[in-house]
Short mmCIF file of C-alpha atoms in Angstrom, two decimals:
data_model
loop_
_atom_site.label_atom_id
_atom_site.label_comp_id
_atom_site.label_asym_id
_atom_site.label_seq_id
_atom_site.Cartn_x
_atom_site.Cartn_y
_atom_site.Cartn_z
CA MET B 1 -8.12 6.52 15.12
CA SER B 2 -6.82 10.10 16.29
CA GLY B 3 -7.55 13.34 14.41
CA ALA B 4 -4.10 13.74 12.42
CA ARG B 5 -3.89 10.10 11.67
CA GLU B 6 -7.50 10.37 10.09
CA ARG B 7 -6.64 13.12 8.20
CA LEU B 8 -3.37 11.09 6.56
CA THR B 9 -5.60 7.87 6.00
CA ASP B 10 -8.05 10.51 3.55
CA THR B 11 -4.73 12.20 2.18
CA LEU B 12 -3.51 8.69 1.03
CA TYR B 13 -6.83 7.21 -0.45
CA GLY B 14 -7.14 10.41 -2.30
CA LEU B 15 -3.76 10.30 -4.05
CA GLY B 16 -4.15 7.02 -4.42
CA TRP B 17 -7.57 7.86 -6.58
CA ALA B 18 -5.91 11.22 -7.86
CA THR B 19 -3.02 9.05 -8.67
CA VAL B 20 -2.78 5.44 -9.96
CA LYS B 21 -6.00 6.26 -12.43
CA LYS B 22 -3.71 8.14 -14.62
CA LEU B 23 -1.08 5.08 -14.72
CA PRO B 24 -1.18 2.84 -17.69
CA GLU B 25 -2.65 -0.28 -16.35
CA PRO B 26 0.50 -2.65 -16.68
CA VAL B 27 2.03 -0.19 -14.73
CA SER B 28 -0.66 -0.07 -11.91
CA VAL B 29 -0.51 -3.82 -12.03
CA ALA B 30 3.33 -3.82 -11.20
CA LEU B 31 2.39 -1.63 -8.62
CA GLY B 32 -0.37 -2.93 -7.07
CA ARG B 33 2.60 -6.28 -6.99
CA ARG B 34 5.58 -4.76 -5.77
CA ILE B 35 3.44 -3.15 -2.61
CA ALA B 36 2.04 -6.56 -1.75
CA ASP B 37 4.78 -8.08 -1.68
CA THR B 38 6.34 -5.47 0.51
CA VAL B 39 3.98 -5.67 2.93
CA TRP B 40 3.54 -8.89 2.64
CA LYS B 41 7.42 -9.42 3.65
CA ARG B 42 6.71 -7.09 6.87
CA ARG B 43 4.60 -9.80 8.21
CA GLY B 44 2.47 -6.95 10.10
CA ALA B 45 -0.73 -7.63 12.05
CA SER B 46 -3.16 -7.85 8.69
CA VAL B 47 -1.33 -10.24 6.77
CA LEU B 48 -1.25 -12.54 10.17
CA ARG B 49 -4.45 -12.74 10.36
CA LEU B 50 -5.28 -13.03 6.95
CA GLU B 51 -2.97 -16.12 7.02
CA SER B 52 -4.54 -17.31 10.32
CA ASN B 53 -7.68 -17.00 8.24
CA LEU B 54 -6.61 -18.92 6.06
CA ALA B 55 -5.65 -21.54 7.92
CA ARG B 56 -9.28 -22.25 8.62
CA VAL B 57 -10.02 -22.30 4.71
CA VAL B 58 -7.24 -24.49 3.87
CA PRO B 59 -6.43 -26.80 7.19
CA ASP B 60 -4.28 -29.36 6.05
CA ALA B 61 -2.23 -26.85 4.50
CA GLY B 62 1.49 -26.67 5.59
CA PRO B 63 3.56 -23.18 6.87
CA GLU B 64 4.84 -22.73 3.84
CA ARG B 65 1.61 -22.99 1.80
CA LEU B 66 -0.25 -20.61 4.11
CA ALA B 67 2.55 -18.41 3.06
CA GLU B 68 2.20 -19.07 -0.86
CA LEU B 69 -1.24 -18.18 0.34
CA SER B 70 -1.10 -14.98 1.99
CA ARG B 71 1.30 -14.25 -0.20
CA ALA B 72 -1.51 -14.35 -3.15
CA GLY B 73 -3.89 -12.98 -0.80
CA MET B 74 -2.05 -10.03 -0.64
CA ARG B 75 -1.57 -9.69 -4.26
CA SER B 76 -5.30 -10.20 -4.58
CA TYR B 77 -6.48 -7.83 -2.58
CA MET B 78 -4.11 -4.99 -4.07
CA ARG B 79 -5.37 -6.16 -7.06
CA TYR B 80 -8.92 -4.96 -6.08
CA TRP B 81 -7.61 -1.24 -4.57
CA MET B 82 -5.40 -0.38 -7.53
CA GLU B 83 -8.62 -1.82 -9.91
CA SER B 84 -10.64 0.61 -7.80
CA PHE B 85 -8.62 3.11 -7.86
CA ARG B 86 -8.51 3.36 -11.74
CA LEU B 87 -12.00 2.21 -12.11
CA PRO B 88 -13.16 5.68 -12.62
CA ALA B 89 -11.02 5.97 -15.65
CA TRP B 90 -11.85 2.81 -17.19
CA SER B 91 -14.17 3.01 -20.74
CA PRO B 92 -17.25 1.71 -20.71
CA GLU B 93 -15.74 -1.22 -22.64
CA ARG B 94 -13.38 -2.46 -20.75
CA ILE B 95 -15.80 -2.26 -17.85
CA LYS B 96 -17.71 -4.42 -20.02
CA ASN B 97 -14.80 -6.68 -20.69
CA GLY B 98 -13.56 -6.95 -17.76
CA VAL B 99 -16.00 -9.20 -16.08
CA GLU B 100 -17.25 -13.06 -16.55
CA VAL B 101 -20.83 -13.76 -14.54
CA GLN B 102 -21.62 -17.67 -14.71
CA ASP B 103 -25.73 -17.83 -14.90
CA ILE B 104 -26.06 -14.48 -14.73
CA ASP B 105 -29.59 -14.94 -16.23
CA ARG B 106 -30.68 -16.32 -12.16
CA VAL B 107 -30.80 -12.60 -12.05
CA THR B 108 -31.36 -10.87 -14.92
CA ASP B 109 -34.89 -13.38 -15.77
CA THR B 110 -36.16 -12.54 -12.40
CA LEU B 111 -35.95 -9.00 -12.69
CA ALA B 112 -37.37 -8.83 -15.70
CA THR B 113 -40.43 -10.51 -14.44
CA GLY B 114 -40.68 -7.79 -11.83
CA ARG B 115 -39.54 -9.42 -8.31
CA GLY B 116 -36.72 -8.30 -6.82
CA VAL B 117 -33.47 -9.78 -6.74
CA ILE B 118 -31.17 -9.95 -3.77
CA VAL B 119 -27.38 -10.51 -4.18
CA ALA B 120 -25.06 -11.30 -1.14
CA LEU B 121 -21.28 -11.65 -1.77
CA PRO B 122 -18.46 -12.32 0.77
CA HIS B 123 -15.01 -10.37 0.30
CA LEU B 124 -14.23 -11.84 -2.67
CA ALA B 125 -12.52 -10.50 -5.38
CA ASN B 126 -13.40 -7.34 -6.47
CA TRP B 127 -17.58 -6.33 -5.28
CA ASP B 128 -16.98 -3.17 -6.53
CA LEU B 129 -15.89 -4.17 -10.17
CA ALA B 130 -18.69 -6.51 -10.36
CA GLY B 131 -21.19 -3.37 -9.78
CA ALA B 132 -19.70 -0.99 -12.40
CA TRP B 133 -20.09 -4.17 -14.77
CA VAL B 134 -23.86 -4.70 -13.41
CA THR B 135 -24.39 -0.64 -14.53
CA THR B 136 -22.63 -1.06 -17.44
CA LYS B 137 -22.86 -4.05 -19.48
CA LEU B 138 -26.55 -5.09 -17.84
CA GLU B 139 -27.67 -1.59 -17.33
CA VAL B 140 -29.35 -2.26 -14.23
CA PRO B 141 -29.27 -0.39 -11.36
CA PHE B 142 -29.25 -1.40 -8.01
CA THR B 143 -28.69 -0.28 -4.10
CA THR B 144 -26.35 -0.98 -1.77
CA VAL B 145 -25.13 -0.41 1.82
CA ALA B 146 -21.41 1.06 3.10
CA GLU B 147 -20.22 1.05 6.41
CA ARG B 148 -19.28 4.92 7.85
CA LEU B 149 -15.60 5.02 7.42
CA LYS B 150 -13.52 7.36 10.07
CA PRO B 151 -12.67 10.10 8.88
CA GLU B 152 -16.09 11.60 7.56
CA THR B 153 -14.14 12.46 4.57
CA LEU B 154 -12.93 9.11 3.60
CA TYR B 155 -16.98 7.83 3.97
CA ASP B 156 -17.60 10.51 1.46
CA ARG B 157 -15.04 9.68 -0.74
CA PHE B 158 -16.24 6.36 -1.16
CA VAL B 159 -20.09 7.37 -1.57
CA ALA B 160 -18.85 9.64 -4.29
CA TYR B 161 -17.11 6.64 -5.77
CA ARG B 162 -19.64 4.07 -5.73
CA GLU B 163 -21.98 6.81 -6.52
CA GLY B 164 -20.40 7.50 -9.88
CA LEU B 165 -19.77 4.07 -10.85
CA GLY B 166 -24.10 4.17 -10.87
CA MET B 167 -25.07 2.41 -7.60
CA GLU B 168 -27.09 3.81 -4.86
CA VAL B 169 -25.58 3.75 -1.88
CA LEU B 170 -27.34 4.06 2.07
CA PRO B 171 -25.40 4.42 5.03
CA HIS B 172 -24.56 1.17 6.98
CA GLN B 173 -25.81 3.03 10.41
CA GLY B 174 -29.48 3.78 10.99
CA GLY B 175 -32.60 2.11 10.64
CA SER B 176 -33.72 3.65 7.60
CA ALA B 177 -31.31 1.67 5.30
CA PHE B 178 -33.67 -1.40 5.50
CA GLY B 179 -36.77 0.33 4.81
CA THR B 180 -35.59 1.79 1.82
CA LEU B 181 -33.75 -1.65 0.15
CA ALA B 182 -37.52 -3.23 1.49
CA ARG B 183 -39.29 -0.41 -0.94
CA ARG B 184 -36.71 -1.07 -4.13
CA LEU B 185 -36.93 -4.97 -4.00
CA ARG B 186 -41.06 -4.36 -3.57
CA ALA B 187 -40.30 -2.11 -6.52
CA GLY B 188 -38.85 -5.19 -8.07
CA GLY B 189 -35.24 -3.45 -7.88
CA LEU B 190 -31.73 -5.41 -7.87
CA VAL B 191 -30.03 -4.90 -3.95
CA CYS B 192 -26.64 -5.85 -3.55
CA LEU B 193 -24.95 -6.52 -0.28
CA VAL B 194 -21.94 -7.77 1.00
CA ALA B 195 -22.89 -9.95 4.12
CA ASP B 196 -19.82 -12.50 4.87
CA ARG B 197 -18.84 -10.49 8.57
CA ASP B 198 -20.91 -9.07 11.37
CA LEU B 199 -19.49 -8.50 14.75
CA SER B 200 -22.28 -7.06 15.86
CA ALA B 201 -25.00 -8.22 18.80
CA SER B 202 -27.34 -9.26 16.16
CA GLY B 203 -25.22 -11.06 13.86
CA THR B 204 -26.90 -14.31 12.90
CA GLU B 205 -24.40 -17.35 14.16
CA VAL B 206 -23.24 -19.83 11.46
CA LYS B 207 -21.21 -22.41 10.60
CA PHE B 208 -18.19 -21.36 8.54
CA PHE B 209 -15.36 -23.77 8.01
CA GLY B 210 -16.35 -26.24 10.45
CA ASP B 211 -16.16 -23.24 13.15
CA THR B 212 -19.25 -20.22 14.00
CA ALA B 213 -18.90 -16.96 13.21
CA ARG B 214 -21.56 -14.33 12.94
CA MET B 215 -23.39 -12.98 9.65
CA PRO B 216 -25.94 -10.63 9.04
CA GLY B 217 -29.59 -11.69 9.07
CA GLY B 218 -30.37 -8.39 6.83
CA PRO B 219 -30.34 -10.55 3.50
CA ALA B 220 -32.51 -13.37 4.89
CA LEU B 221 -35.11 -10.72 6.73
CA LEU B 222 -35.23 -8.70 3.44
CA ALA B 223 -36.31 -11.78 1.03
CA GLN B 224 -38.89 -13.13 3.59
CA GLN B 225 -40.46 -9.84 4.25
CA THR B 226 -40.58 -8.63 0.26
CA GLY B 227 -40.42 -11.72 -1.69
CA ALA B 228 -37.09 -11.02 -3.41
CA LEU B 229 -35.25 -13.65 -4.24
CA LEU B 230 -31.83 -14.59 -2.38
CA LEU B 231 -28.99 -15.15 -4.51
CA PRO B 232 -25.54 -16.12 -3.61
CA VAL B 233 -22.33 -15.01 -5.97
CA THR B 234 -18.78 -15.38 -5.62
CA LEU B 235 -16.39 -13.83 -7.45
CA TRP B 236 -12.51 -14.93 -8.26
CA TYR B 237 -9.52 -13.52 -10.25
CA ASP B 238 -7.46 -15.95 -12.53
CA ASP B 239 -3.89 -14.77 -14.35
CA SER B 240 -5.97 -13.06 -16.78
CA PRO B 241 -7.51 -9.79 -16.58
CA VAL B 242 -10.74 -10.70 -16.74
CA MET B 243 -12.49 -11.32 -13.19
CA ARG B 244 -14.81 -14.33 -12.94
CA GLY B 245 -17.61 -14.55 -10.78
CA ARG B 246 -20.72 -17.36 -10.60
CA VAL B 247 -24.66 -16.50 -9.29
CA HIS B 248 -25.36 -19.73 -6.85
CA PRO B 249 -28.99 -21.49 -6.90
CA PRO B 250 -31.26 -19.14 -4.97
CA VAL B 251 -31.54 -19.24 -1.09
CA ASP B 252 -35.46 -20.03 -0.67
CA VAL B 253 -37.65 -18.89 2.40
CA PRO B 254 -38.35 -21.77 4.59
CA GLU B 255 -42.03 -22.95 4.61
CA THR B 256 -42.44 -23.18 8.24
CA GLY B 257 -41.04 -21.54 11.41
CA THR B 258 -40.49 -18.19 13.08
CA ARG B 259 -38.52 -15.21 11.59
CA ALA B 260 -35.52 -16.04 13.39
CA GLU B 261 -35.57 -19.53 12.84
CA LYS B 262 -36.00 -18.75 8.93
CA THR B 263 -32.84 -16.85 9.03
CA SER B 264 -30.48 -18.84 10.59
CA VAL B 265 -31.49 -21.55 7.98
CA MET B 266 -31.11 -18.90 5.40
CA THR B 267 -28.13 -16.99 6.46
CA GLN B 268 -26.65 -20.82 7.07
CA ALA B 269 -27.13 -21.55 2.98
CA LEU B 270 -25.57 -18.26 2.34
CA ALA B 271 -22.55 -19.09 4.32
CA ASP B 272 -21.94 -22.40 3.18
CA ALA B 273 -22.25 -21.03 -0.25
CA PHE B 274 -19.84 -18.57 -0.22
CA ALA B 275 -17.22 -21.49 1.85
CA THR B 276 -17.86 -23.32 -1.13
CA GLY B 277 -16.49 -19.98 -3.13
CA ILE B 278 -13.88 -19.40 -0.64
CA ALA B 279 -12.76 -22.66 -0.74
CA GLU B 280 -12.15 -22.28 -4.52
CA HIS B 281 -10.27 -19.36 -4.10
CA PRO B 282 -8.79 -18.51 -1.30
CA GLN B 283 -6.22 -16.33 -2.07
CA ASP B 284 -8.91 -13.86 -3.38
CA TRP B 285 -11.01 -13.81 -0.14
CA HIS B 286 -9.93 -10.76 1.70
CA MET B 287 -10.29 -11.41 5.18
CA LEU B 288 -7.81 -9.42 7.12
CA GLN B 289 -9.53 -9.21 10.00
CA ARG B 290 -11.14 -11.24 12.92
CA LEU B 291 -14.32 -13.08 12.32
CA TRP B 292 -14.62 -16.28 13.93
CA LEU B 293 -15.87 -16.08 17.46
CA ASP B 294 -13.28 -18.24 19.04
CA ASP B 295 -10.83 -15.65 17.68
CA LEU B 296 -12.81 -12.73 19.24
CA GLU B 297 -12.85 -13.75 22.48
CA PRO B 298 -9.17 -12.88 24.23
CA ARG B 299 -9.76 -9.45 22.45
CA GLN B 300 -13.06 -8.25 21.09
CA GLU B 301 -12.75 -6.52 18.14
CA THR B 302 -15.65 -4.63 16.83
CA SER B 303 -13.95 -3.27 13.79
#
């Protein structure tokens, strides 16, 4: 990305945070839908990639159904952004009432015993809103990581935004993040990680909707090294202003096998839980990038 384009990107995000949060909620919802529909009608690379990914999730869908799903997907994606731009202006009560999560006791009961918890999520619905709900409704602080974005000023905006919601944010790059996460977990803390896409050489291969993809092995490794409980979580939207969620059964550490073998088994279990949530709510999976290895072969994409 050129310097001029980086500055433009940062400026546009800055305008979004400064302007959208001042709009009445119905106005921001309508604006998000208009933007989503405009982008969807242009059939750009991101929309086509989303549609291609959805074709794997819903293999029996014909062209019309895929088009419906991708349009709903773009609306869901823009709902995420509109909510994110407005979150800093939401009252604590609005945040508390904005999320409902099934089986959240799997998280809270474990933390109450002093055992650390790792929550692993895919790119479903609004993970930032879920995080704000955890810190506001549950009054539980947590630690997460953020990918370094360009320009650096944009990355700084995202870090400041998430820290303003009560999260401890570590940079994704660098070896210190894993050690810090492990210390938080050994102290009985909560770590939340978005974990459905890893294109690095160290990513763990999994079967995902019938084909091979890579997902990060970090959640499984942290569970092995710290004894923390590993819980998959999936999120979704319905027609209400409330985002829904579900805490899936824990992913246990296998009793036998090497560290790599255990990591493979556990990461596959995460992928299976993610697939369950994504299959139930495919329009809320915001995967606008290449994911499966077959899709990466003709064009090695690393961002």
